[in-house]
Amino acid sequence: MPDPHGTRDCVVALDVGGTGMKGALLDRALTPLAVLRRPTPRRDGPDAVVAAITGALRDLAARAADRHLTVRHAGTVVPGTVDEEAGRAVYSANIGWSDLPLAALLRDATDLPVALGHDVRAGGLAECRTGAARGARDALFVPVGTGISAAVVCEGRMVRGLGYAGELGHTVVEPDGERCACGGRGCLETVASAAAIEAAYTARSGRAVDGAAGVARLVAQDDPVAVAVWDRAVDALAAALATFTTLLAPGVIVIGGGLSEAGGLLLDPLRARLGERLTFQRRPELVRAELGDEAGCLGAGILAWQAAAVEPVHRGAVTAGAAASGPGRRPVAGAAAP
């Protein structure tokens, strides 16, 4: 018998990262009913990654069937350049695919309706809907990790640019700087990404360090080399964010990714140096992301509910394509594994 309130309905949500996949069955309140985590076999090539995504979606659909849940839609978000409207994974250097009709491939392989999205834009959607930017109509979500990207929200709408919008990491901050993997020189990623911070510390000190987190610990101990590397990264981030602020006047900038785990060690000087660069501009609130590594999966779930033409219960400031209103929060944290 159909459930008139949809309480037995769910969506399949899957966030595919360069190293791991995070999946869940989410109800309309974005509460996890089952969760899944698996490695992403990117070293085995793009075909292996597609097969792993297919397997994860099938597994989650089977768990829904075991619980007598009806899957209304599936949402899958991936890194790189993604054309959401066309359902194509245009390019990903980390995974190795190019112009792949991924949504159609997944639909054919799983018999599930699949909405394809971009991992960072999905994370930004979740932070605007249920996280640190809820209630904001103009926002920037910046995960700083191995690379740097951004989700741009203007007047309640996610900016896509055919999949090319939000490449904050390739804003030039040092015109004569190091060569970037994109082919340019002096991009923000060459200075302020977690990988760049680690590499710069090792190059200057001659000592290996346990990632950017290791550099952060040394900054807290007033290690002079670590402080110099960290200051350079903060200055570069402030310069890029000042440019964005001048152009699009966000009300809030949300910093996420692994580097945000440094908390005030990053956010306090970044907030101050951004403020020093602004004169007449609207001054954004700069805050740490609330949803952590669950943001992409939650965003995939929101995309799936929207594709099913059913809005999640906890509405927020932005949808993937149109404005919404009202606060709410329902993180995945604390969910029990099935």
Short mmCIF file of C-alpha atoms in Angstrom, two decimals:
data_model
loop_
_atom_site.label_atom_id
_atom_site.label_comp_id
_atom_site.label_asym_id
_atom_site.label_seq_id
_atom_site.Cartn_x
_atom_site.Cartn_y
_atom_site.Cartn_z
CA MET A 1 0.00 0.00 0.00
CA PRO A 2 1.49 3.41 -0.94
CA ASP A 3 2.62 5.57 1.96
CA PRO A 4 0.80 8.93 1.58
CA HIS A 5 3.39 10.74 3.68
CA GLY A 6 6.46 9.30 1.96
CA THR A 7 7.92 8.10 5.25
CA ARG A 8 9.20 4.93 3.56
CA ASP A 9 10.72 6.88 0.70
CA CYS A 10 14.44 7.59 0.43
CA VAL A 11 17.13 8.60 -2.01
CA VAL A 12 20.53 7.09 -2.69
CA ALA A 13 23.35 9.63 -2.21
CA LEU A 14 26.96 9.01 -3.21
CA ASP A 15 29.96 11.34 -2.97
CA VAL A 16 32.89 10.08 -5.06
CA GLY A 17 36.25 11.49 -4.02
CA GLY A 18 39.74 10.90 -5.33
CA THR A 19 40.52 8.50 -2.49
CA GLY A 20 37.17 7.37 -1.09
CA MET A 21 33.42 7.18 -1.65
CA LYS A 22 30.82 8.13 0.95
CA GLY A 23 27.27 6.94 0.41
CA ALA A 24 23.98 6.94 2.28
CA LEU A 25 20.26 6.32 2.08
CA LEU A 26 18.64 9.60 3.09
CA ASP A 27 15.03 10.29 3.97
CA ARG A 28 13.30 13.60 3.23
CA ALA A 29 14.73 15.13 6.41
CA LEU A 30 18.20 14.13 5.15
CA THR A 31 18.51 11.65 8.00
CA PRO A 32 20.77 8.71 7.10
CA LEU A 33 19.00 5.36 7.09
CA ALA A 34 22.13 3.47 6.01
CA VAL A 35 25.70 4.53 5.27
CA LEU A 36 28.52 3.19 3.12
CA ARG A 37 32.21 4.00 2.75
CA ARG A 38 34.55 2.49 0.20
CA PRO A 39 37.89 3.35 -1.42
CA THR A 40 37.93 4.88 -4.88
CA PRO A 41 40.12 2.65 -7.11
CA ARG A 42 41.42 5.53 -9.22
CA ARG A 43 44.84 3.93 -9.67
CA ASP A 44 43.09 1.14 -11.59
CA GLY A 45 41.75 3.59 -14.16
CA PRO A 46 38.46 5.34 -14.94
CA ASP A 47 36.64 2.15 -15.93
CA ALA A 48 37.36 0.67 -12.51
CA VAL A 49 36.05 3.82 -10.85
CA VAL A 50 32.81 3.67 -12.85
CA ALA A 51 32.44 0.00 -11.87
CA ALA A 52 33.01 0.88 -8.20
CA ILE A 53 30.42 3.67 -8.35
CA THR A 54 27.96 1.27 -9.96
CA GLY A 55 28.61 -1.30 -7.24
CA ALA A 56 28.10 1.24 -4.47
CA LEU A 57 24.80 2.44 -5.94
CA ARG A 58 23.56 -1.13 -6.32
CA ASP A 59 24.60 -1.95 -2.77
CA LEU A 60 22.71 1.03 -1.35
CA ALA A 61 19.64 0.20 -3.45
CA ALA A 62 19.75 -3.37 -2.11
CA ARG A 63 19.93 -2.07 1.46
CA ALA A 64 16.87 0.06 0.73
CA ALA A 65 15.01 -3.02 -0.53
CA ASP A 66 16.00 -4.96 2.59
CA ARG A 67 14.42 -2.20 4.69
CA HIS A 68 11.31 -2.05 2.48
CA LEU A 69 12.19 1.49 1.44
CA THR A 70 11.27 2.99 -1.92
CA VAL A 71 14.19 4.68 -3.69
CA ARG A 72 12.84 7.81 -5.35
CA HIS A 73 16.09 8.86 -7.06
CA ALA A 74 19.86 8.64 -6.80
CA GLY A 75 22.38 11.46 -6.64
CA THR A 76 26.06 10.96 -7.46
CA VAL A 77 28.62 13.75 -7.18
CA VAL A 78 32.14 13.58 -8.58
CA PRO A 79 35.24 15.81 -8.77
CA GLY A 80 36.60 17.63 -11.79
CA THR A 81 34.61 19.53 -14.40
CA VAL A 82 30.99 18.38 -14.40
CA ASP A 83 28.15 19.45 -16.70
CA GLU A 84 25.19 18.67 -14.46
CA GLU A 85 22.51 19.47 -17.01
CA ALA A 86 24.04 17.15 -19.61
CA GLY A 87 24.90 14.50 -17.03
CA ARG A 88 28.50 14.42 -18.20
CA ALA A 89 31.77 14.14 -16.31
CA VAL A 90 33.68 16.50 -18.59
CA TYR A 91 37.15 16.10 -17.11
CA SER A 92 38.95 14.88 -14.01
CA ALA A 93 42.73 14.83 -13.76
CA ASN A 94 42.59 12.76 -10.57
CA ILE A 95 40.29 10.05 -11.92
CA GLY A 96 41.26 10.19 -15.57
CA TRP A 97 37.95 10.37 -17.38
CA SER A 98 37.10 12.82 -20.14
CA ASP A 99 33.69 13.75 -21.60
CA LEU A 100 32.04 10.74 -20.01
CA PRO A 101 28.20 10.41 -20.12
CA LEU A 102 28.34 9.23 -16.54
CA ALA A 103 24.70 9.74 -15.54
CA ALA A 104 23.48 7.65 -18.48
CA LEU A 105 26.07 4.93 -17.82
CA LEU A 106 25.01 4.67 -14.20
CA ARG A 107 21.32 4.64 -15.06
CA ASP A 108 21.84 1.83 -17.55
CA ALA A 109 23.97 -0.19 -15.11
CA THR A 110 21.75 0.19 -12.03
CA ASP A 111 18.21 0.82 -13.34
CA LEU A 112 18.13 3.82 -11.00
CA PRO A 113 17.31 7.38 -12.06
CA VAL A 114 20.61 9.18 -11.43
CA ALA A 115 21.26 12.90 -11.04
CA LEU A 116 24.93 13.81 -11.56
CA GLY A 117 26.56 16.67 -9.69
CA HIS A 118 29.89 18.24 -8.82
CA ASP A 119 31.32 17.34 -5.43
CA VAL A 120 32.20 20.88 -4.33
CA ARG A 121 28.98 22.45 -5.60
CA ALA A 122 27.07 19.69 -3.82
CA GLY A 123 29.01 20.43 -0.63
CA GLY A 124 28.22 24.11 -1.02
CA LEU A 125 24.56 23.29 -1.57
CA ALA A 126 24.51 21.31 1.68
CA GLU A 127 26.31 24.02 3.66
CA CYS A 128 23.81 26.59 2.34
CA ARG A 129 20.87 24.33 3.03
CA THR A 130 21.73 22.85 6.43
CA GLY A 131 25.21 24.03 7.43
CA ALA A 132 27.33 27.09 8.08
CA ALA A 133 25.81 29.25 5.30
CA ARG A 134 22.14 28.49 5.96
CA GLY A 135 20.02 31.57 5.40
CA ALA A 136 22.60 33.19 3.07
CA ARG A 137 21.60 34.09 -0.48
CA ASP A 138 25.13 35.08 -1.54
CA ALA A 139 27.88 32.74 -0.40
CA LEU A 140 31.16 31.09 -1.25
CA PHE A 141 32.08 27.60 -0.06
CA VAL A 142 35.82 26.96 -0.28
CA PRO A 143 37.17 23.51 0.61
CA VAL A 144 40.94 23.76 0.98
CA GLY A 145 42.62 20.38 0.72
CA THR A 146 44.90 18.71 -1.79
CA GLY A 147 43.46 21.26 -4.21
CA ILE A 148 41.25 24.33 -3.87
CA SER A 149 37.87 24.79 -5.49
CA ALA A 150 34.74 26.75 -4.68
CA ALA A 151 30.97 26.65 -4.87
CA VAL A 152 29.52 30.04 -5.78
CA VAL A 153 26.00 31.01 -4.74
CA CYS A 154 24.55 34.28 -6.05
CA GLU A 155 21.05 35.46 -5.13
CA GLY A 156 20.07 31.99 -4.05
CA ARG A 157 21.31 30.20 -7.17
CA MET A 158 24.31 27.96 -7.60
CA VAL A 159 26.57 29.28 -10.36
CA ARG A 160 27.64 26.46 -12.71
CA GLY A 161 29.05 28.01 -15.88
CA LEU A 162 28.61 24.73 -17.80
CA GLY A 163 30.71 23.10 -15.09
CA TYR A 164 33.62 25.56 -15.19
CA ALA A 165 32.55 27.98 -12.46
CA GLY A 166 34.25 28.11 -9.07
CA GLU A 167 37.87 27.33 -9.93
CA LEU A 168 39.19 29.62 -7.21
CA GLY A 169 42.34 27.52 -6.91
CA HIS A 170 43.44 28.74 -10.33
CA THR A 171 43.19 32.41 -9.49
CA VAL A 172 46.69 33.80 -10.06
CA VAL A 173 48.13 35.16 -6.82
CA GLU A 174 51.85 35.14 -7.75
CA PRO A 175 52.25 36.02 -11.45
CA ASP A 176 55.86 34.83 -11.53
CA GLY A 177 55.21 31.91 -9.20
CA GLU A 178 55.50 28.18 -9.57
CA ARG A 179 54.06 26.24 -12.48
CA CYS A 180 50.64 24.79 -11.68
CA ALA A 181 49.36 21.40 -12.80
CA CYS A 182 46.78 23.26 -14.90
CA GLY A 183 49.59 24.72 -17.02
CA GLY A 184 49.41 28.20 -15.54
CA ARG A 185 51.85 29.84 -13.19
CA GLY A 186 51.35 31.20 -9.68
CA CYS A 187 47.86 29.78 -9.12
CA LEU A 188 46.45 29.83 -5.62
CA GLU A 189 46.79 26.03 -5.45
CA THR A 190 50.57 26.32 -5.83
CA VAL A 191 50.74 28.37 -2.64
CA ALA A 192 47.81 27.65 -0.35
CA SER A 193 46.62 24.09 -0.96
CA ALA A 194 47.46 21.48 1.67
CA ALA A 195 49.85 19.82 -0.78
CA ALA A 196 51.60 23.13 -1.53
CA ILE A 197 51.98 23.98 2.16
CA GLU A 198 53.56 20.60 2.88
CA ALA A 199 55.87 20.84 -0.13
CA ALA A 200 56.94 24.40 0.69
CA TYR A 201 57.82 23.49 4.28
CA THR A 202 59.89 20.50 3.17
CA ALA A 203 61.67 22.54 0.50
CA ARG A 204 62.55 25.34 2.92
CA SER A 205 63.46 23.25 5.95
CA GLY A 206 64.84 20.11 4.34
CA ARG A 207 62.63 18.11 6.72
CA ALA A 208 59.67 15.91 5.93
CA VAL A 209 56.40 16.76 7.65
CA ASP A 210 53.11 14.97 8.17
CA GLY A 211 51.09 16.96 5.65
CA ALA A 212 49.68 20.45 6.10
CA ALA A 213 48.38 19.34 9.51
CA GLY A 214 51.97 18.77 10.54
CA VAL A 215 52.88 22.28 9.39
CA ALA A 216 49.93 23.66 11.38
CA ARG A 217 51.22 21.94 14.52
CA LEU A 218 54.63 23.50 13.97
CA VAL A 219 53.03 26.93 13.46
CA ALA A 220 51.39 26.55 16.87
CA GLN A 221 54.91 25.88 18.25
CA ASP A 222 56.26 29.06 16.56
CA ASP A 223 58.55 27.15 14.19
CA PRO A 224 59.87 30.03 12.02
CA VAL A 225 59.86 28.10 8.73
CA ALA A 226 56.34 26.82 9.33
CA VAL A 227 55.16 30.32 10.26
CA ALA A 228 56.62 31.77 7.04
CA VAL A 229 55.00 29.09 4.88
CA TRP A 230 51.67 29.46 6.67
CA ASP A 231 51.70 33.27 6.40
CA ARG A 232 52.37 33.06 2.66
CA ALA A 233 49.42 30.68 2.22
CA VAL A 234 47.08 32.87 4.29
CA ASP A 235 48.10 35.97 2.31
CA ALA A 236 47.40 34.18 -0.97
CA LEU A 237 44.00 32.98 0.23
CA ALA A 238 43.13 36.47 1.42
CA ALA A 239 44.09 37.95 -1.97
CA ALA A 240 41.92 35.47 -3.88
CA LEU A 241 38.96 35.91 -1.53
CA ALA A 242 39.26 39.71 -1.74
CA THR A 243 38.99 39.51 -5.52
CA PHE A 244 35.91 37.31 -5.27
CA THR A 245 34.38 39.60 -2.65
CA THR A 246 34.89 42.64 -4.86
CA LEU A 247 33.20 40.92 -7.82
CA LEU A 248 30.27 39.11 -6.21
CA ALA A 249 29.85 40.46 -2.66
CA PRO A 250 29.13 37.28 -0.70
CA GLY A 251 27.45 37.63 2.66
CA VAL A 252 29.33 34.60 4.00
CA ILE A 253 32.47 32.69 3.03
CA VAL A 254 32.62 29.13 4.35
CA ILE A 255 36.06 27.53 4.62
CA GLY A 256 36.05 23.73 4.55
CA GLY A 257 38.35 20.90 3.58
CA GLY A 258 41.23 19.43 5.52
CA LEU A 259 42.95 22.77 6.14
CA SER A 260 39.89 24.09 7.97
CA GLU A 261 40.68 21.57 10.72
CA ALA A 262 43.32 24.09 11.84
CA GLY A 263 40.41 26.22 13.11
CA GLY A 264 41.42 29.62 14.44
CA LEU A 265 45.03 29.09 13.41
CA LEU A 266 43.81 29.54 9.83
CA LEU A 267 40.55 31.45 10.15
CA ASP A 268 41.68 34.21 12.53
CA PRO A 269 44.57 35.54 10.42
CA LEU A 270 42.64 34.91 7.19
CA ARG A 271 39.70 36.94 8.51
CA ALA A 272 42.03 39.77 9.53
CA ARG A 273 43.99 39.87 6.27
CA LEU A 274 40.88 39.71 4.15
CA GLY A 275 39.51 42.64 6.13
CA GLU A 276 42.71 44.62 5.54
CA ARG A 277 42.30 44.22 1.78
CA LEU A 278 38.73 45.48 1.68
CA THR A 279 37.69 49.14 1.62
CA PHE A 280 34.18 49.89 0.33
CA GLN A 281 33.22 46.27 -0.35
CA ARG A 282 30.53 44.35 1.47
CA ARG A 283 32.36 42.57 4.27
CA PRO A 284 31.54 38.88 4.37
CA GLU A 285 31.33 36.76 7.46
CA LEU A 286 34.11 34.17 7.29
CA VAL A 287 33.26 30.91 9.04
CA ARG A 288 34.33 27.30 9.24
CA ALA A 289 32.25 24.65 7.48
CA GLU A 290 29.89 22.69 9.73
CA LEU A 291 29.29 19.49 7.78
CA GLY A 292 32.86 18.26 7.35
CA ASP A 293 33.38 15.43 4.90
CA GLU A 294 29.66 14.65 4.94
CA ALA A 295 28.76 17.78 2.94
CA GLY A 296 29.17 16.18 -0.49
CA CYS A 297 27.00 13.18 0.39
CA LEU A 298 24.29 15.40 1.86
CA GLY A 299 24.45 17.57 -1.26
CA ALA A 300 24.09 14.48 -3.45
CA GLY A 301 20.97 13.61 -1.47
CA ILE A 302 19.52 17.09 -1.92
CA LEU A 303 20.13 16.85 -5.68
CA ALA A 304 18.39 13.47 -5.73
CA TRP A 305 15.32 14.78 -3.89
CA GLN A 306 15.16 17.78 -6.22
CA ALA A 307 15.43 15.52 -9.26
CA ALA A 308 12.56 13.47 -7.84
CA ALA A 309 10.61 16.76 -7.72
CA VAL A 310 10.33 16.49 -3.93
CA GLU A 311 12.06 19.08 -1.78
CA PRO A 312 13.74 17.80 1.41
CA VAL A 313 11.89 18.78 4.58
CA HIS A 314 14.69 21.02 5.87
CA ARG A 315 14.68 23.82 3.33
CA GLY A 316 17.49 26.32 3.14
CA ALA A 317 18.77 29.33 1.25
CA VAL A 318 19.67 27.75 -2.03
CA THR A 319 18.85 24.93 -4.41
CA ALA A 320 20.87 23.67 -7.31
CA GLY A 321 18.89 25.79 -9.73
CA ALA A 322 16.46 28.01 -7.85
CA ALA A 323 16.08 29.90 -4.60
CA ALA A 324 14.50 28.56 -1.43
CA SER A 325 14.21 30.00 2.04
CA GLY A 326 14.40 29.14 5.71
CA PRO A 327 17.02 27.54 7.96
CA GLY A 328 17.49 23.95 9.02
CA ARG A 329 20.17 21.42 9.75
CA ARG A 330 20.36 17.64 9.66
CA PRO A 331 23.94 16.36 9.54
CA VAL A 332 24.87 12.79 8.76
CA ALA A 333 27.19 12.65 11.78
CA GLY A 334 26.34 10.02 14.32
CA ALA A 335 24.53 7.74 11.91
CA ALA A 336 24.77 4.08 12.71
CA ALA A 337 26.17 1.85 10.02
CA PRO A 338 23.71 -0.73 8.75
#
